[in-house]
């Protein structure tokens, strides 16, 4: 039961992070292209969100395997 709850929670977290990634990707072209520091910060936020999604997906697979048993 707890694994099922965590799985549902992970689905919501992944969706939230993917929305954030999409939003950041939309901000990049509109940002001042000569502001390398600002662009770097936006790109770092994208990388952090992508890393979070990868971690959530790994945990999702672990829980799915656990629930199959």
mmCIF file of C-alpha atoms in Angstrom:
data_model
loop_
_atom_site.group_PDB
_atom_site.id
_atom_site.type_symbol
_atom_site.label_atom_id
_atom_site.label_comp_id
_atom_site.label_asym_id
_atom_site.label_seq_id
_atom_site.Cartn_x
_atom_site.Cartn_y
_atom_site.Cartn_z
ATOM 1 C CA UNK A 1 0.000 0.000 0.000
ATOM 2 C CA UNK A 2 2.784 2.450 0.881
ATOM 3 C CA UNK A 3 4.595 1.578 -2.337
ATOM 4 C CA UNK A 4 1.426 2.338 -4.320
ATOM 5 C CA UNK A 5 1.097 5.701 -2.589
ATOM 6 C CA UNK A 6 4.735 6.513 -3.259
ATOM 7 C CA UNK A 7 4.308 5.503 -6.899
ATOM 8 C CA UNK A 8 1.384 7.915 -7.279
ATOM 9 C CA UNK A 9 3.388 10.619 -5.540
ATOM 10 C CA UNK A 10 6.299 10.073 -7.904
ATOM 11 C CA UNK A 11 3.991 10.415 -10.905
ATOM 12 C CA UNK A 12 2.879 13.830 -9.619
ATOM 13 C CA UNK A 13 6.453 14.902 -8.875
ATOM 14 C CA UNK A 14 7.633 13.891 -12.346
ATOM 15 C CA UNK A 15 4.779 15.825 -13.959
ATOM 16 C CA UNK A 16 5.633 18.898 -11.869
ATOM 17 C CA UNK A 17 9.329 18.739 -12.790
ATOM 18 C CA UNK A 18 8.540 18.192 -16.475
ATOM 19 C CA UNK A 19 6.292 21.266 -16.432
ATOM 20 C CA UNK A 20 9.128 23.231 -14.831
ATOM 21 C CA UNK A 21 11.564 22.018 -17.506
ATOM 22 C CA UNK A 22 9.139 23.056 -20.242
ATOM 23 C CA UNK A 23 8.687 26.481 -18.645
ATOM 24 C CA UNK A 24 12.451 26.971 -18.375
ATOM 25 C CA UNK A 25 12.962 25.921 -21.998
ATOM 26 C CA UNK A 26 10.387 28.563 -22.964
ATOM 27 C CA UNK A 27 12.261 31.202 -20.950
ATOM 28 C CA UNK A 28 15.664 30.503 -22.506
ATOM 29 C CA UNK A 29 15.025 32.033 -25.963
ATOM 30 C CA UNK A 30 13.341 35.100 -24.425
ATOM 31 C CA UNK A 31 16.254 35.725 -22.066
ATOM 32 C CA UNK A 32 18.917 38.278 -23.008
ATOM 33 C CA UNK A 33 21.311 36.169 -25.066
ATOM 34 C CA UNK A 34 24.275 38.299 -24.021
ATOM 35 C CA UNK A 35 23.575 37.599 -20.344
ATOM 36 C CA UNK A 36 25.730 34.501 -20.057
ATOM 37 C CA UNK A 37 25.388 34.386 -16.275
ATOM 38 C CA UNK A 38 21.596 34.475 -16.432
ATOM 39 C CA UNK A 39 21.503 31.878 -19.191
ATOM 40 C CA UNK A 40 23.845 29.689 -17.182
ATOM 41 C CA UNK A 41 21.548 29.914 -14.166
ATOM 42 C CA UNK A 42 18.519 28.967 -16.261
ATOM 43 C CA UNK A 43 20.412 26.051 -17.778
ATOM 44 C CA UNK A 44 21.514 24.938 -14.303
ATOM 45 C CA UNK A 45 17.863 24.952 -13.212
ATOM 46 C CA UNK A 46 16.984 22.814 -16.235
ATOM 47 C CA UNK A 47 19.771 20.365 -15.369
ATOM 48 C CA UNK A 48 18.637 20.164 -11.739
ATOM 49 C CA UNK A 49 15.041 19.474 -12.777
ATOM 50 C CA UNK A 50 16.183 16.845 -15.292
ATOM 51 C CA UNK A 51 18.299 15.157 -12.614
ATOM 52 C CA UNK A 52 15.286 15.110 -10.298
ATOM 53 C CA UNK A 53 13.151 13.480 -12.998
ATOM 54 C CA UNK A 54 15.837 10.837 -13.575
ATOM 55 C CA UNK A 55 15.937 10.067 -9.849
ATOM 56 C CA UNK A 56 12.151 9.834 -9.651
ATOM 57 C CA UNK A 57 12.054 7.546 -12.688
ATOM 58 C CA UNK A 58 14.653 5.255 -11.131
ATOM 59 C CA UNK A 59 12.617 5.032 -7.933
ATOM 60 C CA UNK A 60 9.451 4.460 -10.000
ATOM 61 C CA UNK A 61 11.058 1.422 -11.657
ATOM 62 C CA UNK A 62 12.216 0.082 -8.266
ATOM 63 C CA UNK A 63 8.701 0.399 -6.846
ATOM 64 C CA UNK A 64 7.127 -1.176 -9.926
ATOM 65 C CA UNK A 65 9.372 -4.204 -9.568
ATOM 66 C CA UNK A 66 8.526 -4.405 -5.861
ATOM 67 C CA UNK A 67 4.805 -4.284 -6.570
ATOM 68 C CA UNK A 68 5.072 -7.071 -9.164
ATOM 69 C CA UNK A 69 6.313 -9.509 -6.513
#
